[in-house]
mmCIF file of C-alpha atoms and ligand atoms in Angstrom:
data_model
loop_
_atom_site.group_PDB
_atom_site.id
_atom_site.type_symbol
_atom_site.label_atom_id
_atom_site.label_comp_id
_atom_site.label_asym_id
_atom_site.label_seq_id
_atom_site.Cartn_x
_atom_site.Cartn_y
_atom_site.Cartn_z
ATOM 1 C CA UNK A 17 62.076 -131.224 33.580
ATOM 2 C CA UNK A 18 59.031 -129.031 33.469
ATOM 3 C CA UNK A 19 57.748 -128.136 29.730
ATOM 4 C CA UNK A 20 55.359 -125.345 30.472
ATOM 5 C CA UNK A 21 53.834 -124.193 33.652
ATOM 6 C CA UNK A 22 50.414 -124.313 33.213
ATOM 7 C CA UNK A 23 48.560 -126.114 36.244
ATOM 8 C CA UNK A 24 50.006 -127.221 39.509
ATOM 9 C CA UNK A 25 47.834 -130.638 38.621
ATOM 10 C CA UNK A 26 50.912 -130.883 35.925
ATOM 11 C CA UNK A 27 53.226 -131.235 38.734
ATOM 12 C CA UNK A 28 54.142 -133.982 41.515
ATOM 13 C CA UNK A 29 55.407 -133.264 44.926
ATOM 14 C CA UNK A 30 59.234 -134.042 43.852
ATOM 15 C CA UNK A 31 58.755 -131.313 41.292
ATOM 16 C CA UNK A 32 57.608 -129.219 43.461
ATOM 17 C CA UNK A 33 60.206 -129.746 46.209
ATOM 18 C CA UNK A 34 62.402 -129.685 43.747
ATOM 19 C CA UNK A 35 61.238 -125.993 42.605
ATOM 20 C CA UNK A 36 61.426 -125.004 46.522
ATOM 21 C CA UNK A 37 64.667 -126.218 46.703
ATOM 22 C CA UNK A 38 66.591 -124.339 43.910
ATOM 23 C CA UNK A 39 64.010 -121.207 44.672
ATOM 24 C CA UNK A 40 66.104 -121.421 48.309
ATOM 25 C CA UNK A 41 69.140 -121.666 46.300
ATOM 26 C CA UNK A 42 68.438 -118.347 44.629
ATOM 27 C CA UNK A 43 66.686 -116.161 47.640
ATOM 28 C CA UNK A 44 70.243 -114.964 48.885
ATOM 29 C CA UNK A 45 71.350 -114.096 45.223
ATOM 30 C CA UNK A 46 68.592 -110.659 46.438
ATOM 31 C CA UNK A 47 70.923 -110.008 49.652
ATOM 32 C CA UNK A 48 74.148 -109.493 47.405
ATOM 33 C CA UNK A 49 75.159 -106.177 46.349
ATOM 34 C CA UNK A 50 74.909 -107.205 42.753
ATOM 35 C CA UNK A 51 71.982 -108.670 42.449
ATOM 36 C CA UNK A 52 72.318 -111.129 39.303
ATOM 37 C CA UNK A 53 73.368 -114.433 38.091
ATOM 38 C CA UNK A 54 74.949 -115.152 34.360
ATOM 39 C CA UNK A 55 72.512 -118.447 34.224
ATOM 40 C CA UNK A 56 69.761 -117.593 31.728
ATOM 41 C CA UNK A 57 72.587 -115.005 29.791
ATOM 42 C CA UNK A 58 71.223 -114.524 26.114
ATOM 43 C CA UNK A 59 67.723 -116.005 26.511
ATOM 44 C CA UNK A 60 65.052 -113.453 26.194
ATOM 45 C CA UNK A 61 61.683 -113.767 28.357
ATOM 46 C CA UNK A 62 58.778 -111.935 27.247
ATOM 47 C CA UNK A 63 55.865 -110.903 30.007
ATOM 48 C CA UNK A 64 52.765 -110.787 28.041
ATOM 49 C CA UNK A 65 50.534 -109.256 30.079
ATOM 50 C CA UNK A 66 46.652 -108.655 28.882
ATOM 51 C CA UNK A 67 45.066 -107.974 33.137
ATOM 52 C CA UNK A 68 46.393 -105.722 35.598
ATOM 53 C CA UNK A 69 49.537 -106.617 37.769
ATOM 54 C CA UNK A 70 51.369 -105.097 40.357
ATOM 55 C CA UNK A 71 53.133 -107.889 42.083
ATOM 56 C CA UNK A 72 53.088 -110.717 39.211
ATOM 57 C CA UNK A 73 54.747 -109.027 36.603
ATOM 58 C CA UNK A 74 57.589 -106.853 38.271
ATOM 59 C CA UNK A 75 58.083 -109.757 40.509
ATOM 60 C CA UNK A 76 58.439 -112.193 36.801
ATOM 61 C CA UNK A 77 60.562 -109.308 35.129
ATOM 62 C CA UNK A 78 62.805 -109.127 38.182
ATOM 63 C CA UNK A 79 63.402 -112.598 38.387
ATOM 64 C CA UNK A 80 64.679 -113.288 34.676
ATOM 65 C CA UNK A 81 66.739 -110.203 35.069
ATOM 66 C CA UNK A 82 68.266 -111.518 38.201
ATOM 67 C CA UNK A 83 68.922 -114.353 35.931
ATOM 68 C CA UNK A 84 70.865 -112.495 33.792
ATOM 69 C CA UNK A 85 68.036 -112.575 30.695
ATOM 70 C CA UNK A 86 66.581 -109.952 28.065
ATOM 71 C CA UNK A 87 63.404 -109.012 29.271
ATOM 72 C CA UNK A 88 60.449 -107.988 27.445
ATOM 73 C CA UNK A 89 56.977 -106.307 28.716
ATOM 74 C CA UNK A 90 54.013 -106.585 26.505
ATOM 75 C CA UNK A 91 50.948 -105.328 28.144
ATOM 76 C CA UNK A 92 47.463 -105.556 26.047
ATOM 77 C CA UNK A 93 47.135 -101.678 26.149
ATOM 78 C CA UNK A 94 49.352 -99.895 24.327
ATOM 79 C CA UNK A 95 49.663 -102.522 22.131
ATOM 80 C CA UNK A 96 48.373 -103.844 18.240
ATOM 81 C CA UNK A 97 45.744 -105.233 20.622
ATOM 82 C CA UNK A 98 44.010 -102.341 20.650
ATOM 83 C CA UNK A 99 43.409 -102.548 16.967
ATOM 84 C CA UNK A 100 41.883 -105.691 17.149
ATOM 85 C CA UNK A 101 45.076 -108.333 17.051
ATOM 86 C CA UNK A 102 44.315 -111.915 18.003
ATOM 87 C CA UNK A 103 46.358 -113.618 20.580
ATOM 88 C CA UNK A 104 47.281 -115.784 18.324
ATOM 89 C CA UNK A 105 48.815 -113.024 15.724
ATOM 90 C CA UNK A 106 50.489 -111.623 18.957
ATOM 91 C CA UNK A 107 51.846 -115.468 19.660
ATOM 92 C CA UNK A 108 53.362 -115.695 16.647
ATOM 93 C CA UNK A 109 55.108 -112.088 16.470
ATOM 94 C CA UNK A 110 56.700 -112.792 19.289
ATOM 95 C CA UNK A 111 57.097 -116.235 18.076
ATOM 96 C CA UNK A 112 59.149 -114.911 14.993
ATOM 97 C CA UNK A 113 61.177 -112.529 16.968
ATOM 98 C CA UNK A 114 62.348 -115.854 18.544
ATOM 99 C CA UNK A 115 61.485 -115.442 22.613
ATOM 100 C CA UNK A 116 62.225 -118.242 24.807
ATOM 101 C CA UNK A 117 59.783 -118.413 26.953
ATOM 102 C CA UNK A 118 56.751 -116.644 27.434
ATOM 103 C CA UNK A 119 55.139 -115.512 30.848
ATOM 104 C CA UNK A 120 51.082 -114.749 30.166
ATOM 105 C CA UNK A 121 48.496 -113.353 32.228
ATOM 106 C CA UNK A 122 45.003 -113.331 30.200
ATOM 107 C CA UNK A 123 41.594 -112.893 31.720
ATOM 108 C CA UNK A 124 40.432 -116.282 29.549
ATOM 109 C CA UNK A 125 40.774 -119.646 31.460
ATOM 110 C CA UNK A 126 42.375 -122.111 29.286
ATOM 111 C CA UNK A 127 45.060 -119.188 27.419
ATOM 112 C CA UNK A 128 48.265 -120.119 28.737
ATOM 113 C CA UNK A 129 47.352 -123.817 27.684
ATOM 114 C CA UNK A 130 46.365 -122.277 24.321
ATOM 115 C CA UNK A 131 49.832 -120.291 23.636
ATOM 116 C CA UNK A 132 51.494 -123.534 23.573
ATOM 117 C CA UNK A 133 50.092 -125.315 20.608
ATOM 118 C CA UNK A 134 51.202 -121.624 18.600
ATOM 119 C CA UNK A 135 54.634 -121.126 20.183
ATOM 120 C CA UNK A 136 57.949 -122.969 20.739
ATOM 121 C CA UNK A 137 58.927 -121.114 23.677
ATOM 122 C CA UNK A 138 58.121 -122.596 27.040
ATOM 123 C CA UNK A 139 54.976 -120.706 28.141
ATOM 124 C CA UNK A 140 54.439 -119.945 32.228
ATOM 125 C CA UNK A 141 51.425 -119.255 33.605
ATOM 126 C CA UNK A 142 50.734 -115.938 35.464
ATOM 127 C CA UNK A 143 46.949 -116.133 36.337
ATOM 128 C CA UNK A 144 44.357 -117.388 33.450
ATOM 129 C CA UNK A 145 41.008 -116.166 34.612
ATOM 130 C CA UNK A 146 39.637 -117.726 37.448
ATOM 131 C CA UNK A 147 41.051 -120.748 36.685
ATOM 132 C CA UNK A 148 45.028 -121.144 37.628
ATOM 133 C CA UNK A 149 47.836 -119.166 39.068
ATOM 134 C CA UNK A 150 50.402 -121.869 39.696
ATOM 135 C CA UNK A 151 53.381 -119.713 41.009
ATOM 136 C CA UNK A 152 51.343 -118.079 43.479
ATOM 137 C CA UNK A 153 50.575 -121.100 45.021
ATOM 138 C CA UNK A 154 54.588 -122.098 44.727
ATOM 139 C CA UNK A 155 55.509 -118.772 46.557
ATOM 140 C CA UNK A 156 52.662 -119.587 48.653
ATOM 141 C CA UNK A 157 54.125 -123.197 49.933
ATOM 142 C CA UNK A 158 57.839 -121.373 49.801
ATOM 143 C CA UNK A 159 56.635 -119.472 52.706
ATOM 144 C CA UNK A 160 54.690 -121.985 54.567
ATOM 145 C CA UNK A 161 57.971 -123.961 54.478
ATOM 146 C CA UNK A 162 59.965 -121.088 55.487
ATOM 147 C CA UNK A 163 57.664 -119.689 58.406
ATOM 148 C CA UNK A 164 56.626 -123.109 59.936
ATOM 149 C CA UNK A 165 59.197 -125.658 58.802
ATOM 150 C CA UNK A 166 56.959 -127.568 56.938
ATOM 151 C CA UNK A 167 54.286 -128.491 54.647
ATOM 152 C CA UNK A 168 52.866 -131.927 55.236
ATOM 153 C CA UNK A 169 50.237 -131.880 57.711
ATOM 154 C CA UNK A 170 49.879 -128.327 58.419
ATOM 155 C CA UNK A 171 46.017 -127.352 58.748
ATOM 156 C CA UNK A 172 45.471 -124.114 56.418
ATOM 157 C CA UNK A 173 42.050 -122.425 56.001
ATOM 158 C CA UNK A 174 41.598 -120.566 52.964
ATOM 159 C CA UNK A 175 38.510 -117.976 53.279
ATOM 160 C CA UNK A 176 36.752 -115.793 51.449
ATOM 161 C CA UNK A 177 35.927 -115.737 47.566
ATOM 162 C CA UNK A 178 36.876 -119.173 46.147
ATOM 163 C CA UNK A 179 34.479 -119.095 43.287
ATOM 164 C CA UNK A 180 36.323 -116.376 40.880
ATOM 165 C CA UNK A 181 39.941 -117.276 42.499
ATOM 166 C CA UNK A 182 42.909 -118.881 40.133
ATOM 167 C CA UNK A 183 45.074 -118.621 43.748
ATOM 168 C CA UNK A 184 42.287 -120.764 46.088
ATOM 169 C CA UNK A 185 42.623 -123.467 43.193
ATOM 170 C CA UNK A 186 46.169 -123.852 42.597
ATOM 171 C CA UNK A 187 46.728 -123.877 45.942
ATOM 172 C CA UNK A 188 44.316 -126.201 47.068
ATOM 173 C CA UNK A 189 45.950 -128.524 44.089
ATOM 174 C CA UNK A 190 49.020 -127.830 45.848
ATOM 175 C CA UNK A 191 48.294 -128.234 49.459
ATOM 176 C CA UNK A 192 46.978 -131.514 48.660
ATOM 177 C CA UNK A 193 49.938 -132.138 46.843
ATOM 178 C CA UNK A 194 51.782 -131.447 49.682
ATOM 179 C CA UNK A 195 49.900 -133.499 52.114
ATOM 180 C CA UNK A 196 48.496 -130.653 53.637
ATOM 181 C CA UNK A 197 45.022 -130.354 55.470
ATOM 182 C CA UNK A 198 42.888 -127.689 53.826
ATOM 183 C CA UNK A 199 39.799 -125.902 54.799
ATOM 184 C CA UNK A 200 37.704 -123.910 52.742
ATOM 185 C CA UNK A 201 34.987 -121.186 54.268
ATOM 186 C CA UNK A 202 33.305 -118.646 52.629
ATOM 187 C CA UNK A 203 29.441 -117.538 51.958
ATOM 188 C CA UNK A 204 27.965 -120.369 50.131
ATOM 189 C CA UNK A 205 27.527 -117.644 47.270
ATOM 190 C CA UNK A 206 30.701 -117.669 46.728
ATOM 191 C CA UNK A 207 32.019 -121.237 47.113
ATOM 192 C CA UNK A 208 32.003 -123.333 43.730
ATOM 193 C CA UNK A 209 29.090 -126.084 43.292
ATOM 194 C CA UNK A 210 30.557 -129.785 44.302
ATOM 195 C CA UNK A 211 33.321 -127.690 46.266
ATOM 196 C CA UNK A 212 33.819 -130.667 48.585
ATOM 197 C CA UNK A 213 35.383 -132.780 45.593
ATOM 198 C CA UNK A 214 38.422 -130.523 45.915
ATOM 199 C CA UNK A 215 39.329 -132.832 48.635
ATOM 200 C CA UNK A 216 39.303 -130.288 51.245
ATOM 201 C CA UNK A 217 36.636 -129.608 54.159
ATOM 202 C CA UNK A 218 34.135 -126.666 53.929
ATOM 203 C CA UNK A 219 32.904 -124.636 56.094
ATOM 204 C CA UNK A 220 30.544 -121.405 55.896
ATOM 205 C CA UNK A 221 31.336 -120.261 59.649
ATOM 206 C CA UNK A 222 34.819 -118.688 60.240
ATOM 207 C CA UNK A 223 34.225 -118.076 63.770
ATOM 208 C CA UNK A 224 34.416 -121.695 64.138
ATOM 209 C CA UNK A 225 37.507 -122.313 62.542
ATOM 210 C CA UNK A 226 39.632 -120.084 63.632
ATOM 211 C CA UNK A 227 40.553 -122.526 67.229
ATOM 212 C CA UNK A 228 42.694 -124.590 64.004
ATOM 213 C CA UNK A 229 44.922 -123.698 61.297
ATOM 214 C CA UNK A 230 48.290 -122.934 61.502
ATOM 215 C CA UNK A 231 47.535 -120.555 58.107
ATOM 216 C CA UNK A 232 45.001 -118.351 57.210
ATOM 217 C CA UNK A 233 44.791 -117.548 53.851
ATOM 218 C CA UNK A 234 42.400 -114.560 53.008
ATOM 219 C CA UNK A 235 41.628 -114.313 49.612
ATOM 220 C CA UNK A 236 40.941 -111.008 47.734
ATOM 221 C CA UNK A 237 37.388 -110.204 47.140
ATOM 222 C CA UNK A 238 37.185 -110.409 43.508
ATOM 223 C CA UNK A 239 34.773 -107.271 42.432
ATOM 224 C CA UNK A 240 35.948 -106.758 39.180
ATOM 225 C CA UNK A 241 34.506 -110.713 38.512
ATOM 226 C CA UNK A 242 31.563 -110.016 40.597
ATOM 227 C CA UNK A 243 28.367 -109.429 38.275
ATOM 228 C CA UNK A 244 25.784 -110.281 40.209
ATOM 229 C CA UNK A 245 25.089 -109.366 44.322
ATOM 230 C CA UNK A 246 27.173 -112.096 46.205
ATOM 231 C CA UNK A 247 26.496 -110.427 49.573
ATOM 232 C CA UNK A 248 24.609 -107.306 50.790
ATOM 233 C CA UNK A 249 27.673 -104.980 51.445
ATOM 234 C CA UNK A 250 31.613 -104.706 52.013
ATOM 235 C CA UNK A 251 30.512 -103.583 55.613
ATOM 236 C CA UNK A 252 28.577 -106.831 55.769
ATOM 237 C CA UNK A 253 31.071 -109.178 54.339
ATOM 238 C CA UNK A 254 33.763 -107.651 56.793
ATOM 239 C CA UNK A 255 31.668 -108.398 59.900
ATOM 240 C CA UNK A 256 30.933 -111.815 58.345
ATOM 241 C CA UNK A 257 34.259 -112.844 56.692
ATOM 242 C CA UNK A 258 36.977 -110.414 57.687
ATOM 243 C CA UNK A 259 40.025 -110.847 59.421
ATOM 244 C CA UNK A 260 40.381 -108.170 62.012
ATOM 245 C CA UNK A 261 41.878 -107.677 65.748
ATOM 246 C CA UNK A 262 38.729 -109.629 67.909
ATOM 247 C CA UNK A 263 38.985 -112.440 65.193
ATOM 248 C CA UNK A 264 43.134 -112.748 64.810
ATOM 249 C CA UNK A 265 43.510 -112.729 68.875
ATOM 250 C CA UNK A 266 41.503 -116.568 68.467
ATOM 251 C CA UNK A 267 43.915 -118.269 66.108
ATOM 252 C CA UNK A 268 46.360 -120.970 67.486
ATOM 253 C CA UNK A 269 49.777 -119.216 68.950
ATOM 254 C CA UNK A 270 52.263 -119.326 66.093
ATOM 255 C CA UNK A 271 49.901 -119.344 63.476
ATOM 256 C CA UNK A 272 50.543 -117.040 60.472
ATOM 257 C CA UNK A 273 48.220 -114.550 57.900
ATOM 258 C CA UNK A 274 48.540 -115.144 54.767
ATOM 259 C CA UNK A 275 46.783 -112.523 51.521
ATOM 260 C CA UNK A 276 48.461 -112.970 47.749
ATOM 261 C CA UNK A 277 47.866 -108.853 47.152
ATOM 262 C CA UNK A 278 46.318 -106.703 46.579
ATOM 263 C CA UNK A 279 44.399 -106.567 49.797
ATOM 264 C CA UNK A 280 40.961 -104.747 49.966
ATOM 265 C CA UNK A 281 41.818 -103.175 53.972
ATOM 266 C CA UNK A 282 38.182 -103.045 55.608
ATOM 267 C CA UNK A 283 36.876 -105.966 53.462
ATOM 268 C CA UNK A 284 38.563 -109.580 53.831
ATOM 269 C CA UNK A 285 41.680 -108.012 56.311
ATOM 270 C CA UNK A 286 41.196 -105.306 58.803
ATOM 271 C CA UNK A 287 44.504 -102.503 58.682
ATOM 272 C CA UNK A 288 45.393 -103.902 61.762
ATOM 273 C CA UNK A 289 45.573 -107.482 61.096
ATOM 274 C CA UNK A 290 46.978 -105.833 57.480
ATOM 275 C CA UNK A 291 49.798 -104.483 59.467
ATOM 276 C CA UNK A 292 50.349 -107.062 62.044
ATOM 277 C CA UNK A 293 51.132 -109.966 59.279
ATOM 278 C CA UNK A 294 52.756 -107.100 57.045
ATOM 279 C CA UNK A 295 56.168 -109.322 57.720
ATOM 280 C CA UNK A 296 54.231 -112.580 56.370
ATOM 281 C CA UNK A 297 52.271 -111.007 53.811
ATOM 282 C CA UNK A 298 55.616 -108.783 52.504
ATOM 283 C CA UNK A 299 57.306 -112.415 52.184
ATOM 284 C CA UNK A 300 55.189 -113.884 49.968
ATOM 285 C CA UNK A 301 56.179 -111.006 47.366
ATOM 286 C CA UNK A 302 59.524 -111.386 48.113
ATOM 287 C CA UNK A 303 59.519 -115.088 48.058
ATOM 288 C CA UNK A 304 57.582 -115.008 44.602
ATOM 289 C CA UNK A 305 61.096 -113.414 42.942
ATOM 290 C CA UNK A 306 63.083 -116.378 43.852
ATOM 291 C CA UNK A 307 60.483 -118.807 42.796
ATOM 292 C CA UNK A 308 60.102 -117.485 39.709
ATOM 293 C CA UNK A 309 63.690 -117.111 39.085
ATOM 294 C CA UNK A 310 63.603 -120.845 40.221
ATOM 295 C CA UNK A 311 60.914 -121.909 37.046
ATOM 296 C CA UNK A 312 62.428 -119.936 34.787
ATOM 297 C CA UNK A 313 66.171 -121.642 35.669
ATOM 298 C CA UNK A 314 64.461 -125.186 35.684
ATOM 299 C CA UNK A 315 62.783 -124.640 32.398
ATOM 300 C CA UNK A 316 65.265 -122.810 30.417
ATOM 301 C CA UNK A 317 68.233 -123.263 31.909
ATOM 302 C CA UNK A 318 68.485 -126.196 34.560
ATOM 303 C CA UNK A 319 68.806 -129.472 33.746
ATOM 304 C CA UNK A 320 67.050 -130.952 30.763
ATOM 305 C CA UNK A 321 65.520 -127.182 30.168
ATOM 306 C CA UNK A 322 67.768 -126.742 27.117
HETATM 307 C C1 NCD B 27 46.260 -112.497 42.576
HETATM 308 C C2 NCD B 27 45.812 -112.614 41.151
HETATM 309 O O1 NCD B 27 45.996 -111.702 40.351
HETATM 310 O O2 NCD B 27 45.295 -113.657 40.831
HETATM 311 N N1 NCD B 27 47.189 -111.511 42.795
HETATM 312 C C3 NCD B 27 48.483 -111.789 42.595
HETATM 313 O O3 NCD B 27 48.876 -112.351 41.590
HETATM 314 N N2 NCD B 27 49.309 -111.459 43.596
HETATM 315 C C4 NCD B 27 45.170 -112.454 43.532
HETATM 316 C C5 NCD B 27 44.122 -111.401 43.384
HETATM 317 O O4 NCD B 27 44.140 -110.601 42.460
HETATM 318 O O5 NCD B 27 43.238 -111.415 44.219
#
């Protein structure tokens, strides 16, 4: 049903609903004492992992072992990567040990679309660059649906630093998918040239949103991908752009606060707006286990994933 996970612009809605769906399926399998399913049992999912991850990889690791499969963690450091080895050499070691599927996180756009034309295995996406991060933006939609009932037509604004963020466009993709309403506000610095073709509204003033969405999203401000000044300060960007207890009392009643981790407290979320929507934001990580156990199950184990 789904070859590789590369893009959410691969998908259609059905898919997705369909990934929602079994990812429901498997979110109680966490509130049993033993935590596992035999559905993935002798299949072996590697986590190849050349960027930093708190949340992404334990969260992938967990999921195929609550699926029953052998797990293995390749991180860049500590490995032959050190001494120079290509991706491609490292594709086709694991390649020849015979992995199933492969779950990459690379700093280069474009290398999870790469791995496939080397390896058999079915190859998931965990974050390539700037570029995609599709099962953020699944976990992302999991808990829209689960906190508000629904996805089509909810009004989401997604502020802060949209330029160097895989999440902001895999989940615009899938917003739009969804038939959601999306707004996108940030400094103009850092909001991509031709934004508006995204199909979403823009806007460079979040005191003026903030009377709308039923979700705001605050994305992470990206410094390790900032090389050049984007704004005079933190201090100035959180008096600009952050969330904090004046700007969170304006929303709509009922709506929610949304951050993918790690959060930056004092920059794009104030500790108390940090705390406040700690439920929320604690969700999404939780949420992310069962989705991923869900794209694991529909590509190597569900139907037609064999
Ligand atoms: C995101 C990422 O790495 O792209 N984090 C995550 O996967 N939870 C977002 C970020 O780093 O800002």
């Amino acid at each position: 049903m789904i070859p590789h996970l590369l893009n959410i612009e691969d998908l259609t809605a059905e898919t997705i609903t369909t990934i929602l769906d079994t990812a429901k399926g498997f979110s109680d399998v966490a509130l049993r004492p033993i935590k596992k399913v035999p559905v993935l049992r002798g299949r072996t999912v590697c986590n190849l992992f050349y960027e930093d991850s708190t949340r992404t990889r334990i969260s992938f690791e967990l999921a195929a072992k609550r699926l029953s499969a052998d797990v293995l963690n390749f991180s860049a450091s500590g490995s032959s990567v050190s001494k120079g080895e290509s991706l491609k050499d490292t594709a086709l070691t694991l390649q020849a040990m015979g992995v199933d599927a492969i779950v990459i996180r690379h700093w280069a756009s474009g290398a999870a679309q790469q791995l496939t034309r080397w390896v058999d295995a079915k190859v998931l996406n965990a974050g390539d660059g700037c570029h995609q991060h599709p099962t953020q933006a699944l976990l992302d939609l999991y808990t829209m649906r689960e906190r508000l009932g629904r996805i089509e037509g909810l009004r989401v604004v997604i502020c802060g630093d949209v330029t160097h963020s895989r999440v902001a466009r895999s989940l615009v993709q899938a917003l739009n998918l969804m038939g959601a309403e999306v707004t996108l506000v940030g400094p103009p610095t850092l909001l991509p040239p031709r934004v508006e073709t995204w199909g979403v509204s823009v806007s460079h003033d979040l005191d003026g949103v903030l009377g709308k969405p039923d979700v705001l999203y605050l994305l992470r401000v990206q410094a390790e991908r900032l090389h050049r000044q984007y704004f005079p300060s933190a201090r100035e960007y959180a008096r600009i752009w952050g969330m904090d207890a004046r700007r969170v009392k304006r929303l709509p009643a009922g709506a929610i606060v949304m951050h993918p981790g790690p959060m930056n407290r004092g920059v794009e979320i104030s500790a108390h707006v940090a705390d406040s929507y700690a439920g929320v934001i604690t969700a999404q990580v939780t949420n992310g286990i069962a989705i991923r156990m869900s794209c694991l199950y529909l590509m190597l184990g569900g139907e037609g994933g064999q």
